[in-house]
Amino acid sequence: MTKRITLPPQSGTPSDVERIKDESNYLRGSLAETLENPISAGIPDDDNRLMKFHGSYLQDDRDLRNERRRQKLEPAYQFMVRVRAPGGVASSEQWLVMDKLANKYGNGTLRLTTRQAFQMHGILKWNMKKSIQEINKALMDTLAACGDVNRNVMCNPNPYQSEIHSEVYHWAQKLSADLSPQTNAYHEIWLDGKKVVDSKKTEEETEPLYGKLYLPRKFKIGIAVPPNNDIDVFSQDLGFIAITKKDQLIGFNISVGGGMGMTHGDTATYPQIGRVIGFCRPDQLLDVAKKVITIQRDYGNRSIRKNARFKYTIDKRGLDWLIKELNDRLGWELAEAHDYQFDHNGDRYGWIKGNNNHWHFTLFIQNGRIKDQADYPLMTGLREIAKIHTGDFRLTPNQNLMISNVTDDKKQEIEKLIKQYMITAGEQHSALRRNSMACVAFPTCGLAMAEAERYLPSLIDKIELIIDEAGLREQEIVIRMSGCPNGCSRPALAEIGFIGKGPGKYNMYLGGSFVGDRLSKLYKENIGEEEILASLKPLLFQYAKEKEENEHFGDFVIRVGHVKAVRSGLDFHD
Ligand code: SRM
Ligand code: SF4
């Protein structure tokens, strides 16, 4: 018998995506057939919606769009494939598979995402099945990397405390596995799994947590380990803050309702900061996550997708309502939150010896892109390291990479390769660049309004001239750029944030905190490079001259009155 989930009455007509999910027979749609269709390199819109749940998006190369239109050709269709890696952990074998697929089927580059996952771009429809099969053979998958479900679970890569990392990573893996969709569609479509459900009879298939409509919108979970807030716990729909006592994990504070996305000019949408509502023991964590998800499943807005994230569900009904609903569903009450302290949200680079006597090397990867350049053969170097590395790789939440668990005897060998391939921890860069992130944007992202990954490095070249002159080269300042207001690089939490408005134009935001617990505020609207530099120069010089001891830039611009502090998304547009 199918377990039916009764949803509370929802106001408004369900969005078209709800229809697509409803008619999809648990995420099948006509995907199997359209993937075989040789006429077009693309797939129809309805199937593309479902494709996301399988971890992939149909895209087209936007650099070629106009020319192809002129030539009356269909767009240069290609697929982006996102591979889940809970907590960003991958073995050397898995790294080599990612590298091989990116070169064999993709555009020859790999992308480490802001949620510690891998992305490959440029895969043609004809190669999709082979790619996903090889990913699965390497014991990784793409299911639920995108779509209206729980996404890749983030966790602090923590090289310092190995026991805490392995415990927290265990919970990230558990969350990832337990919250995965149960449909057999993924196996059927990609892995030639046996067809368990007749397309006309859906009776046997169940989706116990999600139901056949899945969630109203994407859902994100991350676990932070203070003092590092590298996963930006307050940007997560559901965040866990590890609480330790005498180096033992005793449980987690629970933060709810964070999110970054908004739409320009629509004040009913806004980035929001998660709010801490209580504490649970480790053995209660899965129960909490599942019950929170069912609340969002039942009460999230299924009519207007841009208001469907959990943050809006909470802001509409109130935090007290949420806590009561959660306690009722749990059948027990959350304990009071514990004290905790974050002191930064970026990565710490270079070699670190963990308390298991293994070494960890964190290297700066500009905007998460792994590729070979004439003077920097990064992709080849990492491939050679993976061939001999016996530990693991950890993708950091800031698009960087950690070569982890290196034993004393392997360290020398790896150091030799690091030198041979000119791989660095980023020490030649300013602290500003080392704290920078940019989303993908052009040419692959269909939603990009302005460049991000391809532009931020050259903008930083110019800002570096200012900071050098101001004597701020080693001053850590978090700077982030997104090509549109969806905020994939979490710019609303940066000390300096840029959000694309149109080609070459950005809104500039200031005043996020260095620890990621305060939103930024609009400072200048729709400005190009000249005005960005002209705006930043006096601010950075004033900061260099007037900053108090240990004062971060984001705090400074608020103290001296350049922008107001924003502690709730509800005040973001004021
Ligand atoms: Fe994102 C949509 C890339 C992290 C908020 N994001 C997209 C799409 C899939 C565009 C699309 O829908 O057509 C982008 C694909 C670009 C490409 O060509 O690869 C895209 N998002 C990314 C990645 C790859 C950025 C990166 O440079 O690393 C990140 C992949 C994460 C992962 O591994 O799962 C990525 N996206 C984020 C984050 C940051 C995070 O999760 O920590 C956010 C803000 C947090 C949040 O969700 O609130 C984010 N992406 C969005 C949104 C806005 C959602 C909203 O609430 O309004 C969209 C648009 C949407 O969902 O409609 C979006
Ligand atoms: Fe694309 Fe916008 Fe996300 Fe950048 S922020 S990857 S432009 S959706």
XYZ file of C-alpha atoms and ligand atoms in Angstrom:
645
model
C 0.000 0.000 0.000
C 1.313 3.440 -0.864
C 1.681 5.630 2.167
C -0.320 8.755 1.387
C 0.830 12.031 2.844
C -1.933 14.491 3.564
C -0.765 18.024 3.107
C -2.474 20.927 4.856
C -4.589 23.004 2.474
C -2.379 25.369 0.479
C -3.576 28.717 -0.773
C -3.069 29.572 -4.443
C -2.867 27.494 -7.575
C 0.061 25.061 -7.483
C 2.962 26.145 -9.688
C 3.645 24.298 -12.923
C 6.587 22.527 -11.315
C 4.137 20.908 -8.882
C 2.206 19.544 -11.866
C 5.398 18.217 -13.431
C 6.371 16.435 -10.210
C 2.839 15.121 -9.761
C 2.700 13.672 -13.274
C 6.296 12.442 -13.224
C 5.696 9.050 -11.674
C 8.323 9.617 -9.021
C 10.801 11.595 -11.150
C 10.601 9.486 -14.299
C 8.634 11.676 -16.701
C 9.703 10.847 -20.227
C 13.398 11.196 -19.394
C 14.369 7.697 -20.483
C 12.887 8.284 -23.949
C 14.055 11.864 -24.479
C 17.621 10.948 -23.595
C 17.511 8.450 -26.454
C 16.022 10.942 -28.914
C 18.713 11.605 -31.561
C 16.996 14.628 -33.162
C 17.995 17.237 -30.578
C 20.917 17.597 -28.183
C 18.438 19.089 -25.726
C 15.459 17.766 -23.780
C 11.960 19.269 -23.263
C 11.368 21.690 -20.362
C 9.287 19.287 -18.279
C 12.033 16.671 -18.404
C 14.673 19.268 -17.633
C 12.787 20.094 -14.419
C 12.974 16.435 -13.468
C 16.557 16.138 -14.641
C 17.561 18.430 -11.754
C 16.509 15.812 -9.225
C 18.925 13.485 -11.009
C 21.736 16.009 -10.488
C 21.957 17.616 -13.886
C 20.813 20.719 -15.785
C 20.449 21.274 -19.475
C 22.449 24.378 -20.339
C 23.710 26.032 -23.466
C 26.966 27.848 -24.064
C 25.876 31.474 -23.741
C 29.022 32.709 -25.465
C 27.757 30.978 -28.603
C 24.047 31.744 -28.228
C 23.730 34.728 -30.569
C 25.917 33.295 -33.275
C 24.010 30.010 -33.280
C 20.705 31.880 -33.382
C 22.005 33.863 -36.363
C 22.907 30.634 -38.087
C 19.444 29.243 -37.255
C 21.005 26.415 -35.250
C 19.628 25.100 -31.992
C 21.549 26.416 -28.948
C 24.835 24.652 -28.114
C 23.103 22.326 -25.665
C 25.172 20.574 -23.051
C 24.630 19.274 -19.544
C 26.085 20.262 -16.231
C 26.463 17.295 -13.886
C 26.752 17.817 -10.134
C 28.205 15.021 -8.042
C 27.321 14.845 -4.378
C 30.128 14.458 -1.879
C 28.789 14.824 1.674
C 31.170 17.022 3.628
C 33.228 17.346 0.428
C 35.178 14.153 1.100
C 36.476 12.129 -1.871
C 39.049 9.372 -2.089
C 41.998 9.534 -4.493
C 40.255 6.959 -6.700
C 37.150 9.142 -6.793
C 39.242 12.210 -7.620
C 40.775 10.341 -10.550
C 37.336 9.358 -11.841
C 36.129 12.980 -11.671
C 39.264 14.087 -13.481
C 38.883 11.412 -16.153
C 35.209 12.176 -16.824
C 35.791 15.928 -16.973
C 38.409 15.354 -19.648
C 36.661 12.560 -21.513
C 33.096 13.888 -21.629
C 33.189 17.387 -20.113
C 34.959 20.616 -21.020
C 38.286 19.514 -19.540
C 37.809 21.381 -16.261
C 36.363 20.442 -12.893
C 34.543 22.747 -10.567
C 34.565 22.550 -6.777
C 31.306 24.145 -5.711
C 30.416 26.395 -2.809
C 28.619 23.380 -1.257
C 31.607 21.035 -1.405
C 30.394 19.121 -4.445
C 31.955 18.478 -7.861
C 30.565 19.895 -11.069
C 31.373 19.007 -14.634
C 30.217 21.203 -17.490
C 29.802 20.629 -21.192
C 28.618 17.008 -21.222
C 26.634 16.126 -24.322
C 23.348 14.269 -24.049
C 24.804 11.212 -25.755
C 27.433 10.911 -23.018
C 25.182 11.480 -20.016
C 24.367 7.888 -19.245
C 27.971 6.732 -19.552
C 29.095 9.575 -17.280
C 26.557 8.838 -14.562
C 27.310 5.131 -14.716
C 31.011 5.783 -14.203
C 30.261 8.160 -11.333
C 28.189 5.458 -9.654
C 30.861 2.854 -10.239
C 33.156 5.103 -8.198
C 30.576 4.952 -5.370
C 29.441 8.536 -5.857
C 26.127 9.731 -7.166
C 24.295 12.687 -8.602
C 20.804 11.907 -7.269
C 19.444 14.870 -5.298
C 22.452 17.042 -6.085
C 19.797 19.453 -7.418
C 15.956 19.532 -7.313
C 13.282 20.051 -4.637
C 14.911 17.778 -2.075
C 17.696 17.894 0.463
C 20.969 18.758 -1.332
C 24.615 17.934 -0.670
C 25.115 18.050 3.092
C 27.986 20.314 4.047
C 30.351 19.859 6.942
C 33.463 21.509 8.219
C 36.533 19.742 6.754
C 38.317 20.294 10.077
C 41.931 19.201 9.729
C 42.722 19.937 13.376
C 40.558 17.564 15.387
C 40.384 14.248 13.585
C 37.924 12.571 16.005
C 35.472 15.458 15.817
C 35.784 15.532 12.030
C 35.101 11.850 11.690
C 32.052 12.085 13.971
C 30.631 15.153 12.290
C 31.376 13.701 8.862
C 29.560 10.524 9.916
C 26.456 12.605 10.662
C 26.756 14.476 7.360
C 26.854 11.125 5.534
C 23.900 9.808 7.560
C 21.864 12.923 6.790
C 22.755 12.654 3.140
C 21.790 8.975 2.916
C 18.656 9.114 5.066
C 17.265 12.169 3.292
C 17.865 10.889 -0.231
C 14.837 10.241 -2.426
C 13.832 6.579 -2.469
C 12.487 6.416 -6.016
C 13.938 3.718 -8.211
C 13.746 6.075 -11.199
C 17.437 6.976 -10.906
C 18.493 3.349 -11.149
C 16.112 2.650 -13.980
C 17.074 5.633 -16.107
C 20.805 5.806 -15.569
C 21.986 2.478 -14.274
C 19.738 0.185 -16.290
C 18.200 -0.937 -13.030
C 15.170 -3.156 -13.115
C 11.889 -1.376 -13.710
C 9.984 -1.883 -10.468
C 7.007 0.244 -11.340
C 4.813 0.147 -14.388
C 4.549 3.698 -15.711
C 0.751 3.564 -15.462
C 0.592 2.018 -11.996
C 2.399 3.979 -9.326
C 0.929 2.063 -6.426
C 4.040 0.179 -5.299
C 6.478 3.069 -5.248
C 6.706 5.073 -2.036
C 8.588 8.162 -1.055
C 8.099 7.967 2.714
C 9.703 11.275 3.654
C 8.940 13.465 0.680
C 5.725 12.122 -0.848
C 5.179 12.211 -4.596
C 5.355 16.015 -4.790
C 8.720 16.135 -3.010
C 9.501 19.473 -1.335
C 8.148 22.840 -2.468
C 11.740 23.940 -3.139
C 15.377 22.990 -2.639
C 16.519 22.320 0.936
C 20.022 22.706 2.357
C 21.715 21.362 5.466
C 25.193 22.000 6.847
C 27.165 21.247 10.002
C 29.626 23.806 11.369
C 32.291 23.129 13.955
C 33.109 26.300 15.944
C 35.245 28.326 15.924
C 35.070 27.903 12.139
C 31.901 28.926 10.351
C 33.311 27.979 6.953
C 30.076 26.287 5.887
C 28.148 29.519 6.508
C 25.771 27.752 8.839
C 23.371 30.710 8.893
C 22.837 30.453 5.144
C 21.440 26.914 5.442
C 17.742 26.030 5.597
C 18.783 23.835 8.485
C 22.140 24.321 10.144
C 23.766 22.344 12.914
C 26.463 23.863 15.108
C 28.581 21.157 16.743
C 28.926 21.598 20.495
C 31.967 19.958 22.013
C 33.055 19.550 25.610
C 36.588 18.430 26.428
C 37.053 17.420 22.780
C 33.915 15.275 22.823
C 30.928 15.967 20.589
C 27.933 16.365 22.899
C 25.375 17.556 20.367
C 24.293 20.327 18.054
C 22.647 23.712 18.237
C 19.966 23.955 15.579
C 19.662 26.931 13.239
C 16.707 27.302 10.887
C 15.598 29.370 7.922
C 18.761 30.741 6.322
C 18.957 31.351 2.587
C 20.613 33.701 0.127
C 18.389 33.951 -2.939
C 16.275 36.971 -3.881
C 14.974 38.716 -6.995
C 16.132 42.232 -7.871
C 13.384 44.748 -7.195
C 11.076 42.319 -5.370
C 11.058 43.078 -1.653
C 8.967 39.985 -0.936
C 12.209 38.087 -1.551
C 15.363 38.549 0.522
C 18.415 36.765 1.884
C 17.880 35.590 5.433
C 20.036 34.571 8.382
C 19.299 31.298 10.160
C 18.055 31.534 13.746
C 19.193 29.229 16.541
C 16.178 27.537 18.125
C 17.637 24.934 20.467
C 19.933 21.975 20.972
C 19.764 18.243 20.335
C 21.997 15.271 21.113
C 23.780 13.515 18.219
C 21.352 10.582 18.361
C 18.457 13.021 17.927
C 19.886 14.791 14.895
C 18.254 12.676 12.184
C 14.886 12.888 13.887
C 15.162 16.685 14.017
C 16.205 16.922 10.357
C 13.405 14.665 9.165
C 10.729 16.457 11.172
C 11.925 19.882 10.026
C 11.757 18.659 6.432
C 8.206 17.379 6.887
C 7.170 20.797 8.202
C 8.575 22.476 5.101
C 7.023 19.743 2.943
C 3.598 20.401 4.424
C 3.630 24.180 4.858
C 6.056 25.507 2.202
C 4.527 27.641 -0.555
C 3.725 25.402 -3.538
C 2.169 28.203 -5.501
C 4.887 30.861 -5.789
C 8.300 29.257 -6.146
C 10.248 32.384 -5.360
C 8.577 32.421 -1.937
C 8.811 28.703 -1.364
C 12.066 28.354 0.579
C 11.883 27.376 4.246
C 12.917 30.906 5.325
C 9.615 32.263 3.973
C 7.601 29.449 5.564
C 9.089 30.455 8.924
C 8.888 34.210 8.429
C 5.237 33.930 7.416
C 4.159 31.933 10.482
C 6.748 32.942 13.051
C 9.542 31.220 14.908
C 7.302 30.313 17.867
C 4.956 28.480 15.522
C 7.887 26.555 14.056
C 9.293 25.551 17.441
C 5.895 24.354 18.646
C 5.221 22.448 15.414
C 8.661 20.852 15.600
C 8.336 19.854 19.251
C 4.873 18.405 18.512
C 6.172 16.347 15.606
C 9.217 15.198 17.567
C 7.165 14.256 20.608
C 9.926 15.730 22.764
C 11.234 19.231 23.321
C 14.442 20.723 22.012
C 16.862 21.598 24.792
C 18.169 25.102 25.264
C 20.934 26.144 22.853
C 24.517 26.048 24.186
C 27.027 28.873 24.005
C 29.374 28.809 21.032
C 31.779 31.190 19.364
C 32.705 31.556 15.711
C 35.841 33.467 14.833
C 36.094 33.113 11.032
C 34.363 31.660 8.021
C 37.113 31.169 5.437
C 39.794 28.500 5.031
C 43.239 28.306 6.636
C 45.874 27.513 4.012
C 49.073 25.479 3.954
C 50.229 22.432 5.930
C 48.601 21.611 9.247
C 49.295 18.597 11.437
C 46.072 17.121 12.807
C 45.846 15.444 16.173
C 46.032 11.997 14.531
C 49.543 12.958 13.391
C 48.445 13.113 9.779
C 49.134 16.127 7.646
C 46.626 18.222 5.712
C 47.476 20.681 2.958
C 44.881 23.292 2.046
C 45.392 25.037 -1.264
C 43.682 28.078 -2.652
C 41.750 27.343 -5.854
C 40.612 30.515 -7.526
C 36.799 30.316 -7.650
C 36.874 26.526 -7.434
C 37.969 25.923 -11.031
C 40.416 23.055 -11.569
C 42.077 23.390 -14.944
C 45.486 23.440 -16.565
C 46.913 26.777 -17.532
C 50.214 27.270 -19.335
C 51.971 28.536 -16.217
C 49.864 26.621 -13.697
C 49.164 22.943 -14.544
C 46.864 22.502 -11.559
C 44.668 19.744 -12.959
C 47.630 17.612 -14.028
C 49.405 18.226 -10.727
C 46.394 17.133 -8.679
C 45.991 14.062 -10.884
C 49.602 13.083 -10.227
C 49.111 13.654 -6.495
C 45.918 11.550 -6.502
C 47.822 8.688 -8.112
C 50.059 8.337 -5.051
C 47.966 9.893 -2.255
C 46.716 7.344 0.278
C 44.578 9.747 2.317
C 41.572 11.671 1.039
C 40.640 14.947 -0.590
C 38.313 17.421 1.084
C 36.489 20.066 -0.893
C 36.128 23.089 1.327
C 32.959 25.225 1.527
C 34.950 28.098 0.047
C 35.705 26.345 -3.260
C 39.190 25.347 -2.095
C 40.815 21.944 -1.715
C 42.472 20.066 1.092
C 44.804 17.141 0.466
C 44.031 15.331 3.680
C 45.393 12.604 5.876
C 48.897 12.596 4.478
C 51.218 10.358 6.442
C 54.730 11.467 7.407
C 56.347 9.236 4.809
C 54.049 10.401 1.965
C 54.451 14.082 2.821
C 57.802 14.460 1.102
C 56.571 12.807 -2.074
C 53.506 15.024 -2.185
C 55.534 18.120 -1.416
C 57.769 17.255 -4.363
C 54.777 17.055 -6.700
C 53.351 20.267 -5.258
C 56.609 21.989 -6.145
C 56.954 20.310 -9.531
C 53.486 21.446 -10.620
C 53.809 24.894 -9.045
C 50.783 24.256 -6.831
C 50.665 26.714 -3.958
C 48.655 27.286 -0.853
C 48.005 30.777 -2.189
C 50.673 32.549 -0.161
C 51.592 34.727 -3.147
C 48.093 36.218 -3.115
C 46.679 38.972 -0.950
C 44.531 37.905 2.004
C 41.612 39.539 0.164
C 41.981 37.172 -2.803
C 42.420 34.196 -0.492
C 39.037 35.114 1.015
C 37.278 35.522 -2.326
C 34.586 33.435 -3.987
C 32.653 33.782 -7.213
C 29.851 31.686 -8.639
C 30.011 30.125 -12.106
C 27.810 32.625 -14.009
C 28.719 32.968 -17.735
C 28.995 31.090 -20.022
C 27.117 28.087 -18.581
C 24.640 29.460 -16.054
C 21.333 30.226 -17.707
C 20.415 32.728 -14.988
C 23.576 34.853 -15.044
C 23.067 38.585 -15.551
C 26.753 39.491 -15.248
C 30.110 37.723 -15.164
C 31.410 36.360 -11.858
C 34.030 33.548 -12.009
C 35.593 34.968 -15.183
C 35.652 38.555 -13.883
C 36.358 38.607 -10.148
C 40.073 37.672 -10.485
C 40.797 40.690 -12.711
C 38.749 42.995 -10.475
C 40.778 41.777 -7.501
C 44.006 42.521 -9.447
C 42.870 46.160 -9.413
C 41.646 46.180 -5.825
C 45.003 44.696 -4.811
C 46.723 47.839 -6.086
C 44.590 49.823 -3.630
C 45.102 47.512 -0.687
C 48.850 47.391 -1.321
C 48.959 51.164 -1.269
C 46.839 51.228 1.884
C 49.046 48.624 3.581
C 46.255 46.036 3.815
C 47.808 43.133 1.867
C 47.617 40.725 4.781
C 44.257 41.998 6.068
C 41.620 39.291 5.695
C 38.484 40.661 4.072
C 35.744 38.393 2.740
C 34.802 39.390 -0.825
C 32.287 37.511 -2.958
C 30.639 37.942 -6.347
C 27.526 36.360 -7.833
C 26.340 36.869 -11.378
C 22.717 37.272 -10.288
C 20.729 37.693 -7.058
C 20.390 33.942 -6.483
C 23.571 34.319 -4.476
C 25.352 31.032 -5.194
C 28.608 32.393 -3.729
C 26.704 33.592 -0.617
C 27.547 37.273 -1.301
C 24.939 38.553 1.154
C 27.178 37.255 3.944
C 30.387 38.833 2.619
C 32.103 41.921 3.974
C 32.212 43.158 0.366
C 29.595 41.601 -1.920
C 28.800 42.091 -5.606
C 25.580 40.906 -7.184
C 25.188 41.070 -10.958
C 22.544 43.381 -12.401
C 23.423 43.389 -16.102
C 26.508 43.036 -18.313
C 29.390 44.701 -16.439
C 27.069 46.107 -13.753
C 26.775 45.113 -10.111
C 25.044 46.080 -6.922
C 27.693 46.536 -4.253
C 26.942 45.449 -0.692
C 28.947 46.087 2.456
C 28.814 45.132 6.110
C 28.556 41.358 6.313
C 30.557 40.039 9.246
C 33.858 38.158 9.071
C 32.248 35.236 10.915
C 29.180 35.021 8.659
C 26.471 35.962 11.148
C 25.286 39.273 9.695
C 23.885 40.212 6.292
C 25.369 42.932 4.142
C 23.569 46.065 3.016
C 23.225 47.711 -0.395
C 25.841 50.459 -0.694
C 25.862 51.326 -4.423
C 23.482 50.205 -7.140
C 24.176 49.160 -10.716
C 27.803 50.251 -10.918
C 30.618 49.245 -13.257
C 34.296 48.696 -12.596
C 35.353 52.321 -12.530
C 32.788 53.214 -9.892
C 33.482 50.058 -7.899
C 37.142 51.005 -7.591
C 36.356 54.660 -6.954
C 33.927 53.635 -4.174
C 36.238 51.124 -2.544
C 39.388 53.239 -2.540
C 38.396 55.846 0.067
C 36.704 53.168 2.198
C 39.813 50.980 2.264
C 42.108 53.919 2.988
C 39.844 55.112 5.779
C 39.762 51.576 7.171
C 43.568 51.308 7.089
C 43.841 54.600 8.970
C 41.002 54.403 11.465
C 40.397 50.738 12.187
C 40.486 49.644 15.786
C 42.636 46.738 16.888
C 41.440 43.490 15.272
C 38.472 45.269 13.757
C 37.217 43.626 10.574
C 36.227 45.641 7.522
C 32.563 44.573 7.730
C 32.339 45.810 11.336
C 34.229 49.002 10.523
C 31.882 50.177 7.743
C 29.003 49.819 10.181
C 30.769 51.533 13.104
C 31.674 54.584 11.058
C 28.202 54.740 9.544
C 28.659 53.772 5.885
C 25.910 51.142 6.134
C 23.453 49.900 8.762
C 23.881 46.488 10.397
C 21.396 43.935 9.023
C 20.621 41.129 11.441
C 17.428 39.879 9.781
C 16.515 39.461 6.141
C 13.281 41.304 6.910
C 15.411 44.478 7.221
C 17.553 43.763 4.159
C 15.681 46.132 1.838
C 15.004 48.947 4.376
Fe 23.118 27.925 -6.993
C 20.600 28.005 -9.234
C 25.302 27.081 -9.358
C 25.353 27.097 -4.597
C 21.262 29.638 -4.681
N 22.946 27.565 -8.962
C 21.814 27.609 -9.691
C 22.054 27.084 -11.114
C 21.765 25.632 -11.120
C 21.350 27.842 -12.223
C 20.010 27.352 -12.694
O 19.100 27.127 -11.873
O 19.849 27.249 -13.910
C 23.588 27.350 -11.225
C 24.339 26.476 -12.198
C 25.491 27.246 -12.769
C 26.446 26.428 -13.537
O 26.586 26.673 -14.759
O 27.091 25.562 -12.983
C 23.995 27.312 -9.767
N 24.929 27.105 -6.981
C 25.705 26.920 -8.074
C 27.118 26.552 -7.689
C 27.792 25.593 -8.667
C 27.927 27.836 -7.549
C 29.401 27.666 -7.441
O 30.042 28.442 -8.139
O 29.897 26.852 -6.700
C 26.865 25.985 -6.278
C 26.551 24.516 -6.297
C 26.302 24.017 -4.907
C 26.168 22.526 -4.772
O 27.167 21.834 -4.880
O 25.057 22.058 -4.498
C 25.625 26.770 -5.884
N 23.237 28.221 -4.979
C 24.308 27.908 -4.199
C 24.219 28.575 -2.939
C 25.246 28.520 -1.809
C 24.961 27.404 -0.849
O 24.075 26.581 -1.061
O 25.674 27.354 0.141
C 23.045 29.321 -2.972
C 22.551 30.272 -1.862
C 21.992 29.570 -0.686
C 20.531 29.309 -0.879
O 20.192 28.309 -1.513
O 19.737 30.124 -0.447
C 22.444 29.083 -4.255
N 21.228 28.651 -6.942
C 20.679 29.375 -5.923
C 19.376 29.836 -6.335
C 18.414 30.713 -5.496
C 17.524 29.915 -4.634
C 16.501 30.781 -3.926
O 16.181 30.495 -2.804
O 15.988 31.725 -4.519
C 19.186 29.366 -7.647
C 17.953 29.589 -8.534
C 16.815 28.707 -8.203
O 16.886 27.811 -7.379
O 15.764 28.963 -8.797
C 20.371 28.641 -8.004
Fe 24.102 31.442 -11.868
Fe 23.158 33.395 -10.390
Fe 23.995 31.160 -9.242
Fe 25.734 32.775 -10.267
S 24.362 33.271 -8.572
S 25.679 30.543 -10.596
S 24.695 33.608 -11.991
S 22.268 31.315 -10.570
